[in-house]
Amino acid sequence: MSSKFSKIGFILAVAGSAVGLGNAWKFPTLVGQSGGSAFILLYIILTLGVGFVIFLAELSIGKISEKDPVNAYKKLALKHKKAWSFVGFTMIGSILIVSFYTLVIGWVVKYAYLSIIGQLPSDLKSSALDFNFLISHDFLSQFICFSLVFFIVFYTVSKGIKNGIERLNVWMMPSLFILLILMLIYAMTKDGFVMALKFLFVPDFHKINISNTLEALGLAFFSLSLGVGTIITYSASLPDRTNFITSTLNIIFINLLVGLLMGLVVFTFIFEFGYDPNQEGPGFVFVSLATLFQNLGLTGHIFGTAFFVSLVFAGITSAVSMIEPSAFYLINTFKMSRKKALFFIGTLVYILGVLCILSSLDSTQFKILGMSFFELLDSFSSKIIMPLGGILVAIFVGFVIKKETLKILFKPYMKGIFFEIWYLFVRFISPLAVVAVLITKLVGFV
Ligand code: PHE
């Protein structure tokens, strides 16, 4: 990569990649559906025991090779270079994700707009109807919002790591935090806040089962942007002499914190209005929060706009990070210009994104394996490609890269017993935990 991040630029960019709709849209939806605190407990355990470990493994691959995922495996593998380089193609997962993810950001843009003009729905029933109308009938709105987000994201990536991605993150991420803190302070003044605290933090162990565990694992991967080449790619631009252990801990902490704060805000309002936290479907956050904001008068107007705008920021910084791995690969391998690489990737994403819109419209609906194309991309990437990509990263770092090489990389920041524990986790515990969850779930299917 031609230019490297600055130290703070790296943390913000990776945090920007991690913090996204995963925290604000998937997290509350899954927490609501999967029993609140029990799910959060699983999510925290898996984030630390598996996510953190694999994050450092991906970072090592990126930092040592300074290449895109495919070329990184090729460069670092001592034998079977070709076979390993195929593993790098798990980065295609991030292209699948960005296709439906851009659409979801598009929905948020639509809600931000409705909030600005004060046209959010005022009761839960009409809110649900409005959302269903948007996804099942309103091709035009979805297409316009999707296209708008698409152009912002691709324009940013076209400017490169330093002038595009770093610059965007440096102002979007702090703005997101400020907005979130303001919303939290407001939420704390509400009665629903205590109920939300209880729902999120008092564990109920009865609700832990294998299905929830797979969901929590998928979310831990999704939320830390693991298994699809993003962390490898960003770490290829990690500036030298950066304490990447503290950076990683910061990133993981920020990511957990934003998820939990978002959850607190969302559930405070859900309980405040007596809604059911256990609602199905991708519209959960939109349907309930939109009604809430509309009912709060001027305050709701301001907070609604702030909330949806901050979600757009969080989403864009993540979407950008999904495109960079493939762009970097095309640039490295075929000596293409960045613009040309983005043209190819953009065409693919645009087609997949429009297919996502069409697959949920009543008039053009189509299902594959009983799921809409949108749901298929989502499930396939976060429940299959990401965990699989993560296992392969762990095996590669644990068994292919020499321990000495890793020791040299880690030495200034993590040594002795801590390094050995991480090494043990990366070789055995984390990949086996992922395999165990996947197999148990698979057997459950049969
Ligand atoms: N981590 C992002 C989120 O939580 C999603 C993401 C997945 C980003 C894969 C990059 C790669 O929204």
Short mmCIF file of N, CA, C and O in Angstrom, two decimals, residues 277-376:
data_model
loop_
_atom_site.label_atom_id
_atom_site.label_comp_id
_atom_site.label_asym_id
_atom_site.label_seq_id
_atom_site.Cartn_x
_atom_site.Cartn_y
_atom_site.Cartn_z
N PRO A 277 -39.65 -6.46 23.23
CA PRO A 277 -38.26 -6.49 22.76
C PRO A 277 -37.96 -7.67 21.84
O PRO A 277 -36.96 -7.68 21.13
N ASN A 278 -38.85 -8.66 21.88
CA ASN A 278 -38.58 -9.87 21.11
C ASN A 278 -39.29 -9.84 19.76
O ASN A 278 -40.19 -10.61 19.49
N GLN A 279 -38.86 -8.90 18.90
CA GLN A 279 -39.53 -8.81 17.60
C GLN A 279 -38.65 -9.32 16.49
O GLN A 279 -37.45 -9.16 16.51
N GLU A 280 -39.30 -9.89 15.51
CA GLU A 280 -38.59 -10.48 14.40
C GLU A 280 -38.19 -9.43 13.37
O GLU A 280 -38.80 -8.38 13.29
N GLY A 281 -37.20 -9.78 12.58
CA GLY A 281 -36.98 -9.05 11.34
C GLY A 281 -36.02 -7.88 11.40
O GLY A 281 -35.75 -7.34 12.46
N PRO A 282 -35.53 -7.53 10.22
CA PRO A 282 -34.51 -6.50 10.15
C PRO A 282 -35.04 -5.11 10.48
O PRO A 282 -34.29 -4.18 10.69
N GLY A 283 -36.38 -4.97 10.55
CA GLY A 283 -36.95 -3.65 10.76
C GLY A 283 -37.07 -3.24 12.21
O GLY A 283 -37.49 -2.12 12.52
N PHE A 284 -36.73 -4.16 13.11
CA PHE A 284 -36.93 -3.96 14.54
C PHE A 284 -36.55 -2.56 15.03
O PHE A 284 -37.35 -1.82 15.60
N VAL A 285 -35.27 -2.18 14.77
CA VAL A 285 -34.78 -0.90 15.27
C VAL A 285 -35.53 0.26 14.61
O VAL A 285 -35.93 1.23 15.26
N PHE A 286 -35.75 0.12 13.31
CA PHE A 286 -36.42 1.21 12.57
C PHE A 286 -37.85 1.41 13.07
O PHE A 286 -38.27 2.51 13.37
N VAL A 287 -38.57 0.30 13.15
CA VAL A 287 -40.00 0.39 13.48
C VAL A 287 -40.20 0.98 14.87
O VAL A 287 -40.95 1.94 15.06
N SER A 288 -39.47 0.45 15.86
CA SER A 288 -39.73 0.93 17.21
C SER A 288 -39.17 2.33 17.45
O SER A 288 -39.84 3.18 18.03
N LEU A 289 -37.94 2.56 17.00
CA LEU A 289 -37.36 3.87 17.31
C LEU A 289 -38.02 5.01 16.55
O LEU A 289 -38.17 6.11 17.06
N ALA A 290 -38.42 4.72 15.31
CA ALA A 290 -39.04 5.78 14.51
C ALA A 290 -40.28 6.31 15.22
O ALA A 290 -40.48 7.52 15.35
N THR A 291 -41.10 5.38 15.74
CA THR A 291 -42.32 5.79 16.45
C THR A 291 -41.97 6.62 17.67
O THR A 291 -42.60 7.65 17.95
N LEU A 292 -40.97 6.12 18.37
CA LEU A 292 -40.57 6.83 19.57
C LEU A 292 -40.19 8.27 19.28
O LEU A 292 -40.71 9.21 19.90
N PHE A 293 -39.31 8.45 18.32
CA PHE A 293 -38.83 9.80 18.03
C PHE A 293 -39.99 10.71 17.63
O PHE A 293 -40.06 11.86 18.04
N GLN A 294 -40.90 10.15 16.85
CA GLN A 294 -42.01 10.99 16.40
C GLN A 294 -42.87 11.45 17.58
O GLN A 294 -43.42 12.55 17.57
N ASN A 295 -42.95 10.59 18.61
CA ASN A 295 -43.80 10.93 19.75
C ASN A 295 -43.16 11.89 20.75
O ASN A 295 -43.80 12.32 21.69
N LEU A 296 -41.89 12.17 20.53
CA LEU A 296 -41.21 13.00 21.52
C LEU A 296 -41.18 14.47 21.14
O LEU A 296 -40.46 15.26 21.75
N GLY A 297 -41.92 14.84 20.13
CA GLY A 297 -41.97 16.24 19.73
C GLY A 297 -40.62 16.75 19.26
O GLY A 297 -39.87 16.01 18.61
N LEU A 298 -40.29 17.97 19.68
CA LEU A 298 -39.06 18.59 19.17
C LEU A 298 -37.82 17.80 19.60
O LEU A 298 -36.89 17.59 18.83
N THR A 299 -37.84 17.31 20.86
CA THR A 299 -36.69 16.52 21.34
C THR A 299 -36.49 15.32 20.43
O THR A 299 -35.37 14.99 20.05
N GLY A 300 -37.59 14.65 20.11
CA GLY A 300 -37.52 13.46 19.27
C GLY A 300 -36.99 13.81 17.89
O GLY A 300 -36.23 13.06 17.28
N HIS A 301 -37.41 14.96 17.44
CA HIS A 301 -36.97 15.45 16.14
C HIS A 301 -35.45 15.55 16.10
O HIS A 301 -34.78 15.03 15.21
N ILE A 302 -34.91 16.18 17.16
CA ILE A 302 -33.46 16.38 17.22
C ILE A 302 -32.74 15.04 17.44
O ILE A 302 -31.82 14.69 16.72
N PHE A 303 -33.25 14.26 18.42
CA PHE A 303 -32.57 13.00 18.72
C PHE A 303 -32.72 11.99 17.58
O PHE A 303 -31.80 11.24 17.29
N GLY A 304 -33.89 11.98 16.99
CA GLY A 304 -34.11 11.07 15.87
C GLY A 304 -33.12 11.34 14.76
O GLY A 304 -32.45 10.43 14.25
N THR A 305 -33.00 12.61 14.43
CA THR A 305 -32.07 12.96 13.36
C THR A 305 -30.65 12.58 13.78
O THR A 305 -29.90 11.96 13.01
N ALA A 306 -30.30 12.92 15.03
CA ALA A 306 -28.95 12.60 15.51
C ALA A 306 -28.70 11.10 15.46
O ALA A 306 -27.65 10.64 15.01
N PHE A 307 -29.69 10.34 15.89
CA PHE A 307 -29.52 8.89 15.94
C PHE A 307 -29.32 8.31 14.53
O PHE A 307 -28.36 7.57 14.28
N PHE A 308 -30.19 8.66 13.63
CA PHE A 308 -30.08 8.06 12.30
C PHE A 308 -28.83 8.56 11.56
O PHE A 308 -28.18 7.79 10.85
N VAL A 309 -28.49 9.83 11.77
CA VAL A 309 -27.28 10.33 11.12
C VAL A 309 -26.05 9.61 11.68
O VAL A 309 -25.15 9.21 10.94
N SER A 310 -26.04 9.39 13.00
CA SER A 310 -24.86 8.70 13.56
C SER A 310 -24.78 7.26 13.04
O SER A 310 -23.70 6.73 12.82
N LEU A 311 -25.94 6.67 12.80
CA LEU A 311 -25.95 5.32 12.23
C LEU A 311 -25.40 5.31 10.81
O LEU A 311 -24.69 4.39 10.40
N VAL A 312 -25.72 6.35 10.07
CA VAL A 312 -25.20 6.45 8.70
C VAL A 312 -23.67 6.54 8.78
O VAL A 312 -22.95 5.85 8.04
N PHE A 313 -23.15 7.36 9.69
CA PHE A 313 -21.69 7.49 9.84
C PHE A 313 -21.07 6.14 10.16
O PHE A 313 -20.10 5.72 9.55
N ALA A 314 -21.65 5.48 11.18
CA ALA A 314 -21.09 4.20 11.62
C ALA A 314 -21.09 3.20 10.46
O ALA A 314 -20.13 2.45 10.26
N GLY A 315 -22.17 3.21 9.70
CA GLY A 315 -22.30 2.26 8.59
C GLY A 315 -21.29 2.55 7.48
O GLY A 315 -20.65 1.64 6.95
N ILE A 316 -21.13 3.82 7.15
CA ILE A 316 -20.25 4.16 6.03
C ILE A 316 -18.80 3.79 6.33
O ILE A 316 -18.10 3.22 5.49
N THR A 317 -18.35 4.07 7.57
CA THR A 317 -16.95 3.74 7.89
C THR A 317 -16.72 2.22 7.83
O THR A 317 -15.63 1.77 7.56
N SER A 318 -17.77 1.44 8.09
CA SER A 318 -17.62 -0.02 7.98
C SER A 318 -17.66 -0.46 6.51
O SER A 318 -16.86 -1.29 6.08
N ALA A 319 -18.58 0.11 5.76
CA ALA A 319 -18.72 -0.29 4.35
C ALA A 319 -17.43 -0.05 3.59
O ALA A 319 -16.99 -0.88 2.78
N VAL A 320 -16.81 1.09 3.90
CA VAL A 320 -15.55 1.42 3.24
C VAL A 320 -14.51 0.31 3.46
O VAL A 320 -13.78 -0.08 2.55
N SER A 321 -14.50 -0.22 4.70
CA SER A 321 -13.49 -1.23 5.02
C SER A 321 -13.78 -2.58 4.38
O SER A 321 -12.93 -3.46 4.37
N MET A 322 -14.99 -2.75 3.87
CA MET A 322 -15.31 -4.03 3.22
C MET A 322 -14.80 -4.05 1.78
O MET A 322 -14.59 -5.10 1.19
N ILE A 323 -14.62 -2.87 1.21
CA ILE A 323 -14.22 -2.80 -0.19
C ILE A 323 -12.71 -2.81 -0.35
O ILE A 323 -12.17 -3.36 -1.31
N GLU A 324 -12.02 -2.23 0.63
CA GLU A 324 -10.57 -2.07 0.51
C GLU A 324 -9.82 -3.40 0.26
O GLU A 324 -8.92 -3.42 -0.58
N PRO A 325 -10.17 -4.53 0.93
CA PRO A 325 -9.39 -5.75 0.67
C PRO A 325 -9.38 -6.14 -0.81
O PRO A 325 -8.31 -6.39 -1.38
N SER A 326 -10.55 -6.18 -1.44
CA SER A 326 -10.59 -6.60 -2.84
C SER A 326 -9.92 -5.56 -3.74
O SER A 326 -9.25 -5.92 -4.73
N ALA A 327 -10.10 -4.27 -3.41
CA ALA A 327 -9.47 -3.23 -4.22
C ALA A 327 -7.95 -3.38 -4.15
O ALA A 327 -7.26 -3.38 -5.18
N PHE A 328 -7.45 -3.58 -2.95
CA PHE A 328 -6.01 -3.71 -2.73
C PHE A 328 -5.48 -4.94 -3.48
O PHE A 328 -4.40 -4.92 -4.07
N TYR A 329 -6.29 -6.01 -3.46
CA TYR A 329 -5.89 -7.23 -4.18
C TYR A 329 -5.77 -6.97 -5.69
O TYR A 329 -4.77 -7.31 -6.32
N LEU A 330 -6.79 -6.35 -6.25
CA LEU A 330 -6.76 -6.11 -7.70
C LEU A 330 -5.60 -5.18 -8.07
O LEU A 330 -4.91 -5.40 -9.07
N ILE A 331 -5.37 -4.17 -7.23
CA ILE A 331 -4.28 -3.23 -7.51
C ILE A 331 -2.94 -3.96 -7.45
O ILE A 331 -2.10 -3.82 -8.35
N ASN A 332 -2.74 -4.78 -6.43
CA ASN A 332 -1.46 -5.50 -6.27
C ASN A 332 -1.23 -6.53 -7.35
O ASN A 332 -0.13 -6.68 -7.86
N THR A 333 -2.29 -7.28 -7.65
CA THR A 333 -2.09 -8.45 -8.50
C THR A 333 -2.10 -8.09 -9.98
O THR A 333 -1.29 -8.60 -10.75
N PHE A 334 -3.00 -7.23 -10.38
CA PHE A 334 -3.12 -6.93 -11.81
C PHE A 334 -2.57 -5.55 -12.17
O PHE A 334 -2.78 -5.07 -13.28
N LYS A 335 -1.92 -4.92 -11.20
CA LYS A 335 -1.33 -3.59 -11.41
C LYS A 335 -2.37 -2.62 -11.99
O LYS A 335 -2.08 -1.82 -12.87
N MET A 336 -3.58 -2.76 -11.51
CA MET A 336 -4.66 -1.89 -11.98
C MET A 336 -4.59 -0.56 -11.26
O MET A 336 -4.08 -0.49 -10.14
N SER A 337 -5.17 0.47 -11.85
CA SER A 337 -5.30 1.72 -11.10
C SER A 337 -6.40 1.50 -10.07
O SER A 337 -7.26 0.62 -10.22
N ARG A 338 -6.39 2.29 -8.99
CA ARG A 338 -7.42 2.18 -7.96
C ARG A 338 -8.81 2.38 -8.57
O ARG A 338 -9.77 1.68 -8.25
N LYS A 339 -8.89 3.34 -9.49
CA LYS A 339 -10.21 3.66 -10.08
C LYS A 339 -10.76 2.47 -10.85
O LYS A 339 -11.93 2.13 -10.76
N LYS A 340 -9.88 1.84 -11.61
CA LYS A 340 -10.33 0.70 -12.43
C LYS A 340 -10.78 -0.45 -11.51
O LYS A 340 -11.83 -1.08 -11.74
N ALA A 341 -9.97 -0.71 -10.47
CA ALA A 341 -10.33 -1.78 -9.53
C ALA A 341 -11.70 -1.50 -8.93
O ALA A 341 -12.56 -2.39 -8.84
N LEU A 342 -11.91 -0.25 -8.55
CA LEU A 342 -13.18 0.09 -7.91
C LEU A 342 -14.34 0.00 -8.90
O LEU A 342 -15.47 -0.28 -8.52
N PHE A 343 -14.03 0.24 -10.16
CA PHE A 343 -15.10 0.12 -11.16
C PHE A 343 -15.60 -1.34 -11.21
O PHE A 343 -16.80 -1.59 -11.20
N PHE A 344 -14.67 -2.29 -11.22
CA PHE A 344 -15.09 -3.70 -11.26
C PHE A 344 -15.86 -4.10 -10.00
O PHE A 344 -16.93 -4.70 -10.06
N ILE A 345 -15.28 -3.72 -8.86
CA ILE A 345 -15.93 -4.11 -7.60
C ILE A 345 -17.29 -3.43 -7.50
O ILE A 345 -18.29 -4.05 -7.12
N GLY A 346 -17.30 -2.14 -7.88
CA GLY A 346 -18.54 -1.37 -7.79
C GLY A 346 -19.64 -1.98 -8.63
O GLY A 346 -20.80 -2.06 -8.20
N THR A 347 -19.30 -2.43 -9.83
CA THR A 347 -20.33 -3.02 -10.70
C THR A 347 -20.95 -4.23 -10.02
O THR A 347 -22.17 -4.39 -9.97
N LEU A 348 -20.08 -5.07 -9.45
CA LEU A 348 -20.57 -6.28 -8.78
C LEU A 348 -21.47 -5.92 -7.59
O LEU A 348 -22.58 -6.46 -7.44
N VAL A 349 -21.00 -4.99 -6.78
CA VAL A 349 -21.76 -4.61 -5.59
C VAL A 349 -23.11 -4.00 -5.99
O VAL A 349 -24.15 -4.28 -5.38
N TYR A 350 -23.07 -3.20 -7.03
CA TYR A 350 -24.31 -2.55 -7.47
C TYR A 350 -25.35 -3.60 -7.91
O TYR A 350 -26.51 -3.54 -7.54
N ILE A 351 -24.87 -4.58 -8.68
CA ILE A 351 -25.79 -5.62 -9.15
C ILE A 351 -26.35 -6.42 -7.96
O ILE A 351 -27.56 -6.62 -7.83
N LEU A 352 -25.46 -6.84 -7.08
CA LEU A 352 -25.91 -7.62 -5.92
C LEU A 352 -26.87 -6.81 -5.04
O LEU A 352 -27.87 -7.32 -4.55
N GLY A 353 -26.55 -5.53 -4.88
CA GLY A 353 -27.39 -4.66 -4.05
C GLY A 353 -28.79 -4.53 -4.64
O GLY A 353 -29.80 -4.64 -3.93
N VAL A 354 -28.85 -4.31 -5.96
CA VAL A 354 -30.17 -4.17 -6.59
C VAL A 354 -30.93 -5.50 -6.50
O VAL A 354 -32.14 -5.52 -6.26
N LEU A 355 -30.20 -6.61 -6.62
CA LEU A 355 -30.87 -7.92 -6.44
C LEU A 355 -31.44 -8.06 -5.03
O LEU A 355 -32.53 -8.62 -4.84
N CYS A 356 -30.72 -7.53 -4.06
CA CYS A 356 -31.23 -7.55 -2.68
C CYS A 356 -32.54 -6.78 -2.58
O CYS A 356 -33.49 -7.24 -1.94
N ILE A 357 -32.57 -5.62 -3.21
CA ILE A 357 -33.82 -4.83 -3.18
C ILE A 357 -34.94 -5.64 -3.83
O ILE A 357 -36.02 -5.81 -3.27
N LEU A 358 -34.64 -6.16 -5.04
CA LEU A 358 -35.68 -6.87 -5.80
C LEU A 358 -36.17 -8.11 -5.05
O LEU A 358 -37.36 -8.45 -5.10
N SER A 359 -35.26 -8.77 -4.35
CA SER A 359 -35.64 -10.05 -3.73
C SER A 359 -36.68 -9.88 -2.62
O SER A 359 -37.34 -10.84 -2.24
N SER A 360 -36.79 -8.66 -2.08
CA SER A 360 -37.78 -8.47 -1.01
C SER A 360 -39.04 -7.75 -1.48
O SER A 360 -39.98 -7.60 -0.70
N LEU A 361 -39.03 -7.29 -2.72
CA LEU A 361 -40.24 -6.61 -3.22
C LEU A 361 -41.33 -7.62 -3.49
O LEU A 361 -41.05 -8.72 -3.98
N ASP A 362 -42.57 -7.26 -3.20
CA ASP A 362 -43.68 -8.19 -3.44
C ASP A 362 -43.77 -8.60 -4.90
O ASP A 362 -44.00 -9.76 -5.23
N SER A 363 -43.53 -7.64 -5.78
CA SER A 363 -43.74 -7.91 -7.21
C SER A 363 -42.64 -8.78 -7.81
O SER A 363 -42.87 -9.51 -8.77
N THR A 364 -41.44 -8.72 -7.25
CA THR A 364 -40.33 -9.45 -7.89
C THR A 364 -39.68 -10.45 -6.93
O THR A 364 -38.62 -10.97 -7.22
N GLN A 365 -40.38 -10.69 -5.82
CA GLN A 365 -39.79 -11.50 -4.76
C GLN A 365 -39.20 -12.83 -5.26
O GLN A 365 -39.83 -13.50 -6.06
N PHE A 366 -37.99 -13.15 -4.82
CA PHE A 366 -37.51 -14.51 -5.08
C PHE A 366 -36.74 -15.03 -3.88
O PHE A 366 -36.10 -14.27 -3.17
N LYS A 367 -36.90 -16.33 -3.68
CA LYS A 367 -36.27 -16.93 -2.51
C LYS A 367 -35.28 -18.02 -2.94
O LYS A 367 -35.51 -18.73 -3.91
N ILE A 368 -34.18 -18.13 -2.19
CA ILE A 368 -33.24 -19.20 -2.43
C ILE A 368 -33.07 -19.91 -1.09
O ILE A 368 -32.87 -19.24 -0.07
N LEU A 369 -33.18 -21.23 -1.09
CA LEU A 369 -33.12 -22.02 0.15
C LEU A 369 -34.08 -21.48 1.21
O LEU A 369 -33.76 -21.43 2.40
N GLY A 370 -35.22 -21.01 0.75
CA GLY A 370 -36.24 -20.52 1.68
C GLY A 370 -35.96 -19.13 2.24
O GLY A 370 -36.67 -18.66 3.12
N MET A 371 -34.89 -18.51 1.75
CA MET A 371 -34.56 -17.16 2.28
C MET A 371 -34.58 -16.17 1.13
O MET A 371 -34.35 -16.53 -0.03
N SER A 372 -34.83 -14.90 1.47
CA SER A 372 -34.69 -13.89 0.43
C SER A 372 -33.20 -13.76 0.13
O SER A 372 -32.36 -14.18 0.93
N PHE A 373 -32.89 -13.20 -1.03
CA PHE A 373 -31.49 -13.06 -1.43
C PHE A 373 -30.72 -12.28 -0.36
O PHE A 373 -29.59 -12.60 0.00
N PHE A 374 -31.38 -11.26 0.17
CA PHE A 374 -30.81 -10.43 1.24
C PHE A 374 -30.43 -11.30 2.44
O PHE A 374 -29.30 -11.29 2.91
N GLU A 375 -31.39 -12.11 2.91
CA GLU A 375 -31.12 -12.95 4.09
C GLU A 375 -30.04 -13.99 3.79
O GLU A 375 -29.23 -14.33 4.63
N LEU A 376 -30.06 -14.47 2.53
CA LEU A 376 -29.07 -15.48 2.15
C LEU A 376 -27.66 -14.90 2.24
O LEU A 376 -26.76 -15.52 2.81
#
